[in-house]
Short mmCIF file of N, CA and C in Angstrom, two decimals:
data_model
loop_
_atom_site.label_atom_id
_atom_site.label_comp_id
_atom_site.label_asym_id
_atom_site.label_seq_id
_atom_site.Cartn_x
_atom_site.Cartn_y
_atom_site.Cartn_z
N UNK A 225 34.81 -39.50 -15.67
CA UNK A 225 35.17 -38.08 -16.33
C UNK A 225 36.20 -38.77 -17.41
N UNK A 226 35.63 -38.19 -18.66
CA UNK A 226 36.60 -38.27 -19.68
C UNK A 226 37.77 -37.69 -19.77
N UNK A 227 38.74 -38.69 -20.38
CA UNK A 227 40.25 -37.96 -20.44
C UNK A 227 40.73 -37.61 -21.77
N UNK A 228 41.20 -36.45 -21.83
CA UNK A 228 41.76 -36.12 -23.49
C UNK A 228 43.15 -35.97 -23.34
N UNK A 229 43.77 -37.02 -23.74
CA UNK A 229 45.48 -37.27 -23.47
C UNK A 229 46.14 -35.87 -23.55
N UNK A 230 45.67 -34.89 -24.52
CA UNK A 230 46.33 -33.84 -24.92
C UNK A 230 45.99 -32.77 -23.57
N UNK A 231 45.19 -33.09 -22.97
CA UNK A 231 44.68 -32.43 -21.55
C UNK A 231 45.73 -32.65 -20.35
N UNK A 232 46.28 -33.94 -20.31
CA UNK A 232 46.91 -34.49 -19.42
C UNK A 232 48.22 -33.81 -19.18
N UNK A 233 48.71 -33.63 -17.87
CA UNK A 233 49.46 -33.19 -17.38
C UNK A 233 50.40 -33.79 -16.41
N UNK A 234 51.86 -33.70 -16.28
CA UNK A 234 52.43 -34.72 -15.10
C UNK A 234 52.67 -33.95 -13.82
N UNK A 235 52.57 -34.89 -12.80
CA UNK A 235 52.84 -34.25 -11.45
C UNK A 235 53.68 -35.15 -10.84
N UNK A 236 54.89 -34.67 -10.46
CA UNK A 236 55.77 -35.73 -9.54
C UNK A 236 55.82 -35.43 -8.11
N UNK A 237 56.08 -36.51 -7.48
CA UNK A 237 55.86 -36.62 -6.07
C UNK A 237 57.01 -37.16 -5.32
N UNK A 238 57.40 -36.59 -4.28
CA UNK A 238 58.40 -37.64 -3.47
C UNK A 238 57.82 -37.65 -2.21
N UNK A 239 57.60 -39.03 -1.92
CA UNK A 239 56.83 -39.36 -0.69
C UNK A 239 57.52 -40.26 0.38
N UNK A 240 57.43 -40.39 1.52
CA UNK A 240 57.96 -41.42 2.22
C UNK A 240 57.33 -42.77 2.03
N UNK A 241 58.52 -43.50 2.14
CA UNK A 241 57.94 -44.97 1.77
C UNK A 241 56.80 -45.44 2.82
N UNK A 242 56.63 -45.20 3.81
CA UNK A 242 55.36 -45.72 4.57
C UNK A 242 53.88 -45.06 4.25
N UNK A 243 54.10 -44.01 3.48
CA UNK A 243 52.97 -43.64 3.09
C UNK A 243 52.75 -44.00 1.77
N UNK A 244 53.62 -44.36 0.86
CA UNK A 244 53.50 -44.84 -0.49
C UNK A 244 52.93 -46.24 0.00
N UNK A 245 53.46 -47.19 0.71
CA UNK A 245 52.86 -48.43 1.00
C UNK A 245 51.39 -47.99 1.71
N UNK A 246 50.92 -47.37 2.53
CA UNK A 246 49.58 -47.15 2.78
C UNK A 246 48.88 -46.88 1.66
N UNK A 247 49.23 -45.65 0.72
CA UNK A 247 48.50 -45.85 -0.27
C UNK A 247 48.61 -47.04 -1.61
N UNK A 248 49.25 -47.59 -1.51
CA UNK A 248 49.32 -48.87 -2.37
C UNK A 248 48.21 -49.89 -1.81
N UNK A 249 48.33 -49.84 -0.38
CA UNK A 249 47.45 -50.79 0.08
C UNK A 249 45.82 -50.46 -0.20
N UNK A 250 45.56 -49.18 -0.04
CA UNK A 250 44.34 -48.84 0.07
C UNK A 250 44.03 -48.68 -1.57
N UNK A 251 44.63 -48.42 -2.34
CA UNK A 251 44.75 -48.56 -4.07
C UNK A 251 44.38 -49.91 -4.50
N UNK A 252 45.16 -50.97 -3.69
CA UNK A 252 44.96 -52.45 -4.14
C UNK A 252 43.38 -52.96 -3.40
N UNK A 253 42.97 -52.15 -2.29
CA UNK A 253 41.51 -52.67 -1.73
C UNK A 253 40.43 -51.78 -2.80
N UNK A 254 40.88 -50.97 -3.43
CA UNK A 254 39.67 -50.36 -4.28
C UNK A 254 39.99 -50.91 -5.60
N UNK A 255 40.67 -51.75 -5.80
CA UNK A 255 41.13 -52.27 -7.09
C UNK A 255 41.69 -50.84 -8.14
N UNK A 256 42.34 -50.04 -7.80
CA UNK A 256 42.63 -48.95 -8.65
C UNK A 256 44.10 -49.04 -8.78
N UNK A 257 44.91 -48.24 -9.75
CA UNK A 257 46.02 -47.98 -9.69
C UNK A 257 46.63 -46.73 -8.80
N UNK A 258 47.84 -46.65 -8.41
CA UNK A 258 48.11 -45.60 -7.25
C UNK A 258 47.69 -44.21 -8.00
N UNK A 259 47.99 -44.31 -8.87
CA UNK A 259 47.91 -42.89 -9.79
C UNK A 259 46.48 -42.60 -9.76
N UNK A 260 45.68 -43.59 -10.26
CA UNK A 260 44.02 -43.17 -10.05
C UNK A 260 43.75 -42.93 -8.76
N UNK A 261 44.17 -43.72 -7.64
CA UNK A 261 43.60 -43.48 -6.23
C UNK A 261 44.11 -42.40 -5.95
N UNK A 262 45.16 -41.92 -6.22
CA UNK A 262 45.80 -40.56 -5.64
C UNK A 262 44.91 -39.10 -6.16
N UNK A 263 44.79 -39.36 -7.57
CA UNK A 263 44.16 -38.20 -8.39
C UNK A 263 42.81 -38.13 -7.78
N UNK A 264 42.30 -39.32 -7.55
CA UNK A 264 40.79 -39.23 -6.93
C UNK A 264 40.44 -38.75 -5.73
N UNK A 265 41.63 -39.08 -4.48
CA UNK A 265 41.48 -38.63 -3.41
C UNK A 265 42.15 -37.16 -3.28
N UNK A 266 42.88 -36.77 -4.25
CA UNK A 266 43.46 -35.13 -4.23
C UNK A 266 42.14 -34.50 -4.80
N UNK A 267 41.39 -34.91 -5.76
CA UNK A 267 40.50 -34.12 -6.47
C UNK A 267 39.46 -33.96 -5.20
N UNK A 268 38.92 -35.20 -4.36
CA UNK A 268 38.10 -34.84 -3.33
C UNK A 268 38.51 -34.05 -2.32
N UNK A 269 39.50 -34.13 -1.79
CA UNK A 269 40.00 -33.13 -1.03
C UNK A 269 39.92 -31.49 -1.62
N UNK A 270 40.33 -31.65 -2.67
CA UNK A 270 40.25 -30.38 -3.31
C UNK A 270 38.71 -29.52 -3.22
N UNK A 271 38.06 -30.59 -3.60
CA UNK A 271 36.52 -30.31 -3.70
C UNK A 271 36.03 -29.91 -2.17
N UNK A 272 36.19 -30.55 -1.44
CA UNK A 272 35.94 -30.51 0.18
C UNK A 272 36.57 -28.92 0.65
N UNK A 273 38.11 -28.79 0.10
CA UNK A 273 38.50 -27.48 0.72
C UNK A 273 37.70 -26.46 0.30
N UNK A 274 37.22 -26.61 -1.20
CA UNK A 274 36.64 -25.47 -1.71
C UNK A 274 35.13 -25.25 -1.23
N UNK A 275 34.52 -26.26 -0.82
CA UNK A 275 33.31 -26.31 -0.28
C UNK A 275 33.38 -26.01 1.05
N UNK A 276 34.31 -26.13 1.73
CA UNK A 276 34.45 -25.79 3.08
C UNK A 276 34.28 -24.10 3.03
N UNK A 277 34.73 -23.93 2.54
CA UNK A 277 34.79 -22.09 2.50
C UNK A 277 33.26 -21.65 1.86
N UNK A 278 32.14 -22.54 1.98
CA UNK A 278 30.74 -21.95 1.68
C UNK A 278 30.35 -21.63 2.92
N UNK A 279 29.21 -20.63 3.04
CA UNK A 279 28.38 -20.26 4.17
C UNK A 279 27.22 -21.07 3.97
N UNK A 280 26.78 -21.84 5.03
CA UNK A 280 25.63 -22.51 5.25
C UNK A 280 24.99 -22.00 6.03
N UNK A 281 23.65 -22.00 5.81
CA UNK A 281 22.44 -21.15 6.22
C UNK A 281 21.67 -22.12 6.88
N UNK A 282 21.15 -22.00 8.23
CA UNK A 282 20.33 -23.13 8.68
C UNK A 282 19.16 -22.37 9.43
N UNK A 283 18.19 -22.82 9.92
CA UNK A 283 17.06 -22.02 10.36
C UNK A 283 17.74 -21.91 12.08
N UNK A 284 16.96 -21.03 12.79
CA UNK A 284 17.23 -20.88 14.15
C UNK A 284 17.35 -22.17 15.30
N UNK A 285 16.30 -23.09 14.88
CA UNK A 285 16.37 -24.07 15.44
C UNK A 285 17.20 -25.10 15.21
N UNK A 286 17.56 -25.29 13.88
CA UNK A 286 18.91 -26.28 13.69
C UNK A 286 19.92 -25.59 14.15
N UNK A 287 20.22 -24.26 14.23
CA UNK A 287 21.49 -23.74 14.80
C UNK A 287 21.55 -24.05 16.33
N UNK A 288 20.48 -23.83 16.80
CA UNK A 288 20.27 -24.26 18.56
C UNK A 288 20.47 -25.75 18.69
N UNK A 289 20.13 -26.32 18.01
CA UNK A 289 20.20 -27.96 18.15
C UNK A 289 21.75 -28.30 18.12
N UNK A 290 22.43 -27.65 17.18
CA UNK A 290 23.87 -28.11 16.87
C UNK A 290 24.59 -27.30 18.01
N UNK A 291 24.40 -26.23 18.57
CA UNK A 291 25.18 -25.86 19.64
C UNK A 291 24.96 -26.61 21.02
N UNK A 292 23.71 -27.22 20.99
CA UNK A 292 23.16 -27.98 22.04
C UNK A 292 24.01 -29.14 22.14
N UNK A 293 24.13 -29.88 20.90
CA UNK A 293 25.07 -30.84 20.76
C UNK A 293 26.51 -30.79 20.89
N UNK A 294 26.90 -29.83 20.61
CA UNK A 294 28.33 -29.24 20.89
C UNK A 294 28.59 -29.28 22.20
N UNK A 295 27.64 -28.60 23.10
CA UNK A 295 27.66 -28.45 24.55
C UNK A 295 27.80 -29.62 25.16
N UNK A 296 26.81 -30.45 24.94
CA UNK A 296 27.10 -32.05 25.74
C UNK A 296 28.33 -32.87 26.07
N UNK A 297 28.40 -33.13 26.91
CA UNK A 297 29.81 -34.03 27.14
C UNK A 297 29.75 -35.24 26.28
N UNK A 298 30.74 -35.56 25.77
CA UNK A 298 30.99 -36.71 25.10
C UNK A 298 30.61 -38.02 25.62
N UNK A 299 30.85 -37.97 26.93
CA UNK A 299 30.25 -39.11 27.48
C UNK A 299 28.96 -39.45 27.32
N UNK A 300 28.22 -38.56 27.34
CA UNK A 300 26.33 -38.50 27.08
C UNK A 300 26.18 -39.26 25.82
N UNK A 301 26.99 -39.43 24.91
CA UNK A 301 26.76 -40.24 23.62
C UNK A 301 27.53 -41.28 23.37
N UNK A 302 26.98 -42.64 23.71
CA UNK A 302 27.32 -44.12 23.48
C UNK A 302 28.34 -44.18 22.36
N UNK A 303 27.33 -43.96 21.10
CA UNK A 303 28.27 -44.07 19.76
C UNK A 303 29.16 -43.04 19.95
N UNK A 304 29.23 -42.10 19.89
CA UNK A 304 30.47 -41.35 20.00
C UNK A 304 31.74 -41.69 21.22
N UNK A 305 31.19 -42.03 22.04
CA UNK A 305 32.47 -42.98 22.87
C UNK A 305 33.04 -43.94 22.49
N UNK A 306 32.16 -44.92 21.76
CA UNK A 306 32.80 -46.16 20.97
C UNK A 306 33.60 -45.73 19.76
N UNK A 307 33.19 -44.63 19.08
CA UNK A 307 33.95 -44.04 17.98
C UNK A 307 35.29 -43.73 18.42
N UNK A 308 35.32 -42.71 19.46
CA UNK A 308 36.83 -42.39 20.23
C UNK A 308 37.56 -43.45 20.42
N UNK A 309 37.14 -44.58 20.78
CA UNK A 309 37.94 -45.67 21.53
C UNK A 309 38.33 -46.67 20.39
N UNK A 310 37.60 -46.53 19.20
CA UNK A 310 38.27 -47.05 17.85
C UNK A 310 39.59 -46.95 17.35
N UNK A 311 40.15 -47.63 17.14
CA UNK A 311 41.78 -47.43 16.37
C UNK A 311 41.42 -47.22 14.84
N UNK A 312 42.15 -46.20 14.48
CA UNK A 312 41.92 -45.96 12.93
C UNK A 312 42.33 -47.14 12.27
N UNK A 313 41.91 -47.41 11.27
CA UNK A 313 42.30 -48.61 10.05
C UNK A 313 44.04 -48.51 9.88
N UNK A 314 44.29 -47.21 9.52
CA UNK A 314 45.74 -47.36 9.04
C UNK A 314 46.54 -47.30 10.18
N UNK A 315 46.04 -47.42 11.47
CA UNK A 315 47.21 -47.41 12.69
C UNK A 315 47.20 -48.70 13.18
N UNK A 316 46.33 -49.82 12.51
CA UNK A 316 46.17 -51.11 13.23
C UNK A 316 47.68 -52.16 12.50
#
């Protein structure tokens, strides 16, 4: 996305030290600056929030399949069980 310096506006944030350290670690892993990382993450979150407000139309068959999956107990799915037991990377 091209940046026209005349269109750039400042945003000031105050965040906890541990949150800043987490962001810095992730930005470093991605090879990005803190600002670039935060802007991209905020942009993605904003797009997702907007897209979440959309109606999704599916066939009756897809709808029934979706509800059947929700009704199955998590124990019935080995991959889901493993996922739920896995510690989040930011909690390690």
